[in-house]
Coordinates of N, CA and C in Angstrom, one line a residue:
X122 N 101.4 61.0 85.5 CA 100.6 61.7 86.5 C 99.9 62.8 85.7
X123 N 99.2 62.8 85.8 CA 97.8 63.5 84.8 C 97.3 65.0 86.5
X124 N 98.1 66.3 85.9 CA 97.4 67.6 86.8 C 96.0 68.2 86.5
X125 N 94.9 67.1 87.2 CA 93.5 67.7 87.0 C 92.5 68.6 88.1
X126 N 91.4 68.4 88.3 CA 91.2 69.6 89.1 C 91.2 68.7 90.8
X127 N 90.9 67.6 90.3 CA 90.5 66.2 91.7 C 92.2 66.8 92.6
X128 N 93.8 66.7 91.9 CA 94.7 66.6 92.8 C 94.5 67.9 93.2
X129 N 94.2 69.4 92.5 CA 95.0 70.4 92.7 C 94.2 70.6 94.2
X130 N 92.5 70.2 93.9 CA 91.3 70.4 95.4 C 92.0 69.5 96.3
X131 N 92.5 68.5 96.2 CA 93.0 67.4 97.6 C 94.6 68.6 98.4
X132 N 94.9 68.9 97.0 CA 96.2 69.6 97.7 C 95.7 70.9 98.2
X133 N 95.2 71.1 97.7 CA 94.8 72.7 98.3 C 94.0 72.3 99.7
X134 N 93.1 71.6 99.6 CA 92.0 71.1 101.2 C 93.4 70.2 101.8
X135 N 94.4 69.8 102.2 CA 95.8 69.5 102.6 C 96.1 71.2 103.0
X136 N 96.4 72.3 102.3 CA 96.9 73.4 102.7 C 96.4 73.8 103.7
X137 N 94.9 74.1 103.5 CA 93.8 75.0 104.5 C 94.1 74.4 105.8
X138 N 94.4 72.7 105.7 CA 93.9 72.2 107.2 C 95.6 72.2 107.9
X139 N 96.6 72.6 107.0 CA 97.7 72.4 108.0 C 97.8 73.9 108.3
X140 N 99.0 73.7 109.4 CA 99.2 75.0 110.3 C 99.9 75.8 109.7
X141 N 101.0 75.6 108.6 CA 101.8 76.7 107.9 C 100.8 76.9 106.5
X142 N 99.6 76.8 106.1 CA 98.7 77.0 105.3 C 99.1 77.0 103.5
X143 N 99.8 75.7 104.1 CA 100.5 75.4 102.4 C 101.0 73.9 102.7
X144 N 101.2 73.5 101.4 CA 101.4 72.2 101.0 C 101.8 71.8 99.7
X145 N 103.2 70.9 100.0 CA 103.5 70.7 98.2 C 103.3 69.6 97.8
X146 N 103.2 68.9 96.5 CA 102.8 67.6 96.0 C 103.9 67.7 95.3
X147 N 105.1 66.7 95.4 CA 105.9 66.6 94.4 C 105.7 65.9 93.8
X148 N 106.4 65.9 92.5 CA 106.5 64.7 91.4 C 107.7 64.4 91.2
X149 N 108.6 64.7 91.6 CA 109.8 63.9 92.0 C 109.8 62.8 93.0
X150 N 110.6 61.9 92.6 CA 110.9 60.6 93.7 C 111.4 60.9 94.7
X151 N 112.8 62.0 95.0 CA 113.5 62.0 95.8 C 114.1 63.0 96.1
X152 N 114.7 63.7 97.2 CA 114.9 65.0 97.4 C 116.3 65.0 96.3
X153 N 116.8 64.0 96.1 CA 117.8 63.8 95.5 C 118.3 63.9 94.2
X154 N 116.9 64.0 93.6 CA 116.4 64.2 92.1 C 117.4 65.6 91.6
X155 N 117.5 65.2 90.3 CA 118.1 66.6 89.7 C 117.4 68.2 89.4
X156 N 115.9 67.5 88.9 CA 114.9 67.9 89.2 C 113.3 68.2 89.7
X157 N 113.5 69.5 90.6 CA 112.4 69.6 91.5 C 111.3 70.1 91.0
X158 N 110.0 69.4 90.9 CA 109.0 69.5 89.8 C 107.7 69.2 91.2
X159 N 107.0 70.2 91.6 CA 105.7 70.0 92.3 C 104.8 71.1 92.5
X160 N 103.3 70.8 92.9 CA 101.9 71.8 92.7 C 103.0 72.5 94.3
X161 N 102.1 73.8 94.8 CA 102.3 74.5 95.6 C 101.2 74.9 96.3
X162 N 100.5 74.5 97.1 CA 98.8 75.2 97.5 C 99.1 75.6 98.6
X163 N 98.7 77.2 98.1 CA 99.1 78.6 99.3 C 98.0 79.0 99.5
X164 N 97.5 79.0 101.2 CA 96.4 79.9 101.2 C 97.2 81.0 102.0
X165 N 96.0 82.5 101.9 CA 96.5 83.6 102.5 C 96.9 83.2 104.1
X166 N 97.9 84.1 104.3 CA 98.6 84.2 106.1 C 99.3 82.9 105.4
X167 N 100.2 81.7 105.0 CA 100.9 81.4 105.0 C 102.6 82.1 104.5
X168 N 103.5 82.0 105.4 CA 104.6 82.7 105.4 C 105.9 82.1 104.9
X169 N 106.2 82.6 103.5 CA 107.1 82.3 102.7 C 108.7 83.4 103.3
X170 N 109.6 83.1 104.2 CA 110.5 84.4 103.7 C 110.9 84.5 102.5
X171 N 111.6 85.7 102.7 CA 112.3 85.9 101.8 C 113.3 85.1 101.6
X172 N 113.7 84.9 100.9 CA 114.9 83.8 100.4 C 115.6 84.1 99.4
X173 N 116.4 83.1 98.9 CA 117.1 82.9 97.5 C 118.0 81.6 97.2
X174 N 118.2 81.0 96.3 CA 118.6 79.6 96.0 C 120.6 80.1 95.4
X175 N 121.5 80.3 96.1 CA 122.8 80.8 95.4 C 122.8 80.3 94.0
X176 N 122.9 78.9 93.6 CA 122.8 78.3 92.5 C 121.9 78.0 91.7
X177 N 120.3 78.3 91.8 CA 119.2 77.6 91.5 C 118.2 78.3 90.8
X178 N 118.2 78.7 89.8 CA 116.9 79.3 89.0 C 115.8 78.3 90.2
X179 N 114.4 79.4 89.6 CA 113.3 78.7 90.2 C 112.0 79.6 89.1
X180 N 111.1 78.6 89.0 CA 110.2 78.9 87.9 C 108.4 78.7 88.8
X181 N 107.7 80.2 88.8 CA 106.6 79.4 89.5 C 105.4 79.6 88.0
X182 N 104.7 78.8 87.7 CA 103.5 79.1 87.2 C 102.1 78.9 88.1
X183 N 101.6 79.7 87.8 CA 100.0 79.9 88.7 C 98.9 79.0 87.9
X184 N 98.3 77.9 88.5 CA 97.5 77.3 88.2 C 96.0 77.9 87.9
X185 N 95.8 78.1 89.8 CA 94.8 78.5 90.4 C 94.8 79.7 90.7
X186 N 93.6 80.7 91.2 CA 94.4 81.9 91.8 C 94.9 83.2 91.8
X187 N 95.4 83.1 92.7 CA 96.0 84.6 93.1 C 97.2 84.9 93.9
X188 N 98.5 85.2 93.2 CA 99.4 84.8 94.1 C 100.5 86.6 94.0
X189 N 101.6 87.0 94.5 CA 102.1 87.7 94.2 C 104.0 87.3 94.9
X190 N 104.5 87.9 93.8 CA 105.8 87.1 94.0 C 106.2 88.8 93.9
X191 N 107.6 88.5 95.1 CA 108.5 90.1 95.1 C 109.6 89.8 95.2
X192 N 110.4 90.6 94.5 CA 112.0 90.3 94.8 C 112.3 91.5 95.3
X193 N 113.4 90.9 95.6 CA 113.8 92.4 97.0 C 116.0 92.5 96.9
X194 N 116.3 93.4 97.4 CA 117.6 93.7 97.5 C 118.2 92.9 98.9
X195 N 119.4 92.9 99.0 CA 120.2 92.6 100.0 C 119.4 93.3 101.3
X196 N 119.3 94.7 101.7 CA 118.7 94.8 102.4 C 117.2 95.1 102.4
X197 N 116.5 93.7 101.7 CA 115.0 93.3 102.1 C 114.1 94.6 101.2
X198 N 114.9 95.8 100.8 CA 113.9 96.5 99.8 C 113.5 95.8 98.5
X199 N 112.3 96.4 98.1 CA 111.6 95.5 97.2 C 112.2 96.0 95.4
X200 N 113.0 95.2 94.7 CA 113.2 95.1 93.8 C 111.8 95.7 92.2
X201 N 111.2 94.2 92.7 CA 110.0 94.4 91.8 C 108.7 93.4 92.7
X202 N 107.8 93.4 92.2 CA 106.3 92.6 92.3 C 105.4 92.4 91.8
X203 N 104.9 91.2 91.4 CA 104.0 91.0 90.5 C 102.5 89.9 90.7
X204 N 101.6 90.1 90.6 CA 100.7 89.4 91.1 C 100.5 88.5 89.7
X205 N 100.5 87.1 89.9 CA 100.0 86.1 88.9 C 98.9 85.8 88.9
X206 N 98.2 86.0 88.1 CA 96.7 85.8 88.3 C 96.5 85.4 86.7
X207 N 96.2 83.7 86.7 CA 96.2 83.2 84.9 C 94.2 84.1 84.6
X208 N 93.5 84.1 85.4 CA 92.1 85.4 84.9 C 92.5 86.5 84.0
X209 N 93.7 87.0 84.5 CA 94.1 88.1 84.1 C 95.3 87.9 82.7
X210 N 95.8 86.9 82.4 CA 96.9 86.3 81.6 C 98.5 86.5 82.3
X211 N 98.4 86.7 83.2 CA 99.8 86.9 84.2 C 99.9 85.4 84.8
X212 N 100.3 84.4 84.2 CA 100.6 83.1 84.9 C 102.1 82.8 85.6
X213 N 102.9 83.2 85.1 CA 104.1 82.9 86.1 C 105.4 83.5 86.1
X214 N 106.6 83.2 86.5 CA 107.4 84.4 87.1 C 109.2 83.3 87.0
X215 N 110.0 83.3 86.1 CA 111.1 82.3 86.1 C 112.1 83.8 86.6
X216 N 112.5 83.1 88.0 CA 113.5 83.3 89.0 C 115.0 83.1 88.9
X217 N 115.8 84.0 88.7 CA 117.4 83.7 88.4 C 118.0 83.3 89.9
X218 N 119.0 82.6 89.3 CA 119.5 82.1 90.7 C 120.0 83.7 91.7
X219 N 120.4 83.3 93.0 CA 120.8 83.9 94.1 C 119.9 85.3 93.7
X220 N 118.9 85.2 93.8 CA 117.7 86.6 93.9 C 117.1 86.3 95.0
X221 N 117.1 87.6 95.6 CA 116.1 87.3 97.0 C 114.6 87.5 96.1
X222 N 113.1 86.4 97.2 CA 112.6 86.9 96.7 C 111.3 86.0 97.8
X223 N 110.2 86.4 97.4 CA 109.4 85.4 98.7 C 107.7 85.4 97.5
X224 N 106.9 85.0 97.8 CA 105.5 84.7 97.1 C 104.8 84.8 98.4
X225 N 103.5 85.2 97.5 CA 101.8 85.4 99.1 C 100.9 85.1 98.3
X226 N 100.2 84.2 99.0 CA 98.4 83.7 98.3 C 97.9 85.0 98.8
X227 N 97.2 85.4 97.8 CA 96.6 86.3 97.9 C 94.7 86.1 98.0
X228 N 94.8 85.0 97.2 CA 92.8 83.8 97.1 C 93.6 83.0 97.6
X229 N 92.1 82.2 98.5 CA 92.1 81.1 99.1 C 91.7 79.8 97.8
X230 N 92.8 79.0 98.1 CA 92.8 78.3 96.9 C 93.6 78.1 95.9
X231 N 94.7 79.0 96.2 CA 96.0 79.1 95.1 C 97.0 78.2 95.2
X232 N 97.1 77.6 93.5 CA 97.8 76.8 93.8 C 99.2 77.0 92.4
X233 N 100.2 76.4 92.6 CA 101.7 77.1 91.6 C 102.1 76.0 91.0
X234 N 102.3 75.6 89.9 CA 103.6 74.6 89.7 C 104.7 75.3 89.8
X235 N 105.7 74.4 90.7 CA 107.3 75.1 90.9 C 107.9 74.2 90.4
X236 N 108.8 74.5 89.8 CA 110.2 73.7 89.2 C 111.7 74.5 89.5
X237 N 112.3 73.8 90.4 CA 113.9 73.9 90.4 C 114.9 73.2 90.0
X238 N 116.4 73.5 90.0 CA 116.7 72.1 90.0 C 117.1 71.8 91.4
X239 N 117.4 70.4 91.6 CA 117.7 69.7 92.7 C 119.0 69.5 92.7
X240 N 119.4 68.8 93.9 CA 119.0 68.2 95.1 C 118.5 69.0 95.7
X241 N 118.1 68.5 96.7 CA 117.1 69.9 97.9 C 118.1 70.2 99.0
X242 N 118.1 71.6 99.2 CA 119.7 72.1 100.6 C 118.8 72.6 101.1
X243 N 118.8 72.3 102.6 CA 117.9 73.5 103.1 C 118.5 74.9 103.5
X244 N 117.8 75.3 103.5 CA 118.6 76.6 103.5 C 119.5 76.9 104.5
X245 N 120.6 77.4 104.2 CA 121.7 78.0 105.2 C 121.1 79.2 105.8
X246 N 122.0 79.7 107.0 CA 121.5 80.7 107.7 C 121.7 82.1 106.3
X247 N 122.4 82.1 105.4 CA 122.6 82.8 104.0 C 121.3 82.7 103.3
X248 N 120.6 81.6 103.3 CA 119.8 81.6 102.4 C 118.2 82.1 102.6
X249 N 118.2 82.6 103.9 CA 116.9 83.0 104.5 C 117.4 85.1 104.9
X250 N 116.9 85.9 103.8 CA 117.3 87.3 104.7 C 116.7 87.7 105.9
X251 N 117.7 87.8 106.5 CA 117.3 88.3 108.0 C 117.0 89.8 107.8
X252 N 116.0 90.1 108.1 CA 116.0 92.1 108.3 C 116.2 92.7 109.6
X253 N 116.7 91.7 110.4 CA 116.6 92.2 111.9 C 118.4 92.6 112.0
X254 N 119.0 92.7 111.2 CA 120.5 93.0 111.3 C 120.9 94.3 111.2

């Protein structure tokens, strides 16, 4: 599978037209896979929480774009933040496991390679921070 500019526009025109304004293309076979390898096309107003994987490094590099990734504390204060923008030589951001942390398109048009490892869990009521507590 060859990443040129034909899939990254199909995935990204897929983001714009759905309702949560993002869309992934995996390259894995199966949620089941060891590893989770796929593009990410974020347009702005799509809503990432905050999160964290207990076990799971996560790696984003910025293709397209303009994106900004924040990690945050237990209670939702902001750690650090960083805007990835490969224009600027800032392409991407490798994630230690159990870190809260959430991403935002910042251009219309942004798109990420993410790699985790797998299987895929959805997240437990743990794995999404609530700030309303």
């Amino acid at each position: 599978m060859i990443i040129d500019q034909q899939l990254i526009d199909e995935v990204s025109a897929q983001a714009k037209a759905s309702p949560r304004l993002r869309m992934n293309y995996n390259f894995h076979q199966s949620l089941d896979d060891k590893c989770h390898r796929m593009l990410n096309a974020l347009e702005p107003g799509t809503v990432v929480p905050i999160h964290r994987h207990p076990t799971k490094a996560e790696s984003f590099v910025v293709l397209r774009g303009e994106v900004k990734v924040t990690t945050h504390n237990d209670d939702g204060s902001v750690i650090d933040s960083v805007v990835l923008d490969p224009t600027k030589g800032v392409f991407g951001v490798d994630i230690p496991k159990n870190v809260w942390h959430t991403i935002e398109s910042l251009e219309s048009g942004s798109v990420i390679f993410e790699c985790k490892e797998g299987p895929f869990v959805s997240h437990e009521e743990e794995g999404i921070l609530d700030l309303k507590k």
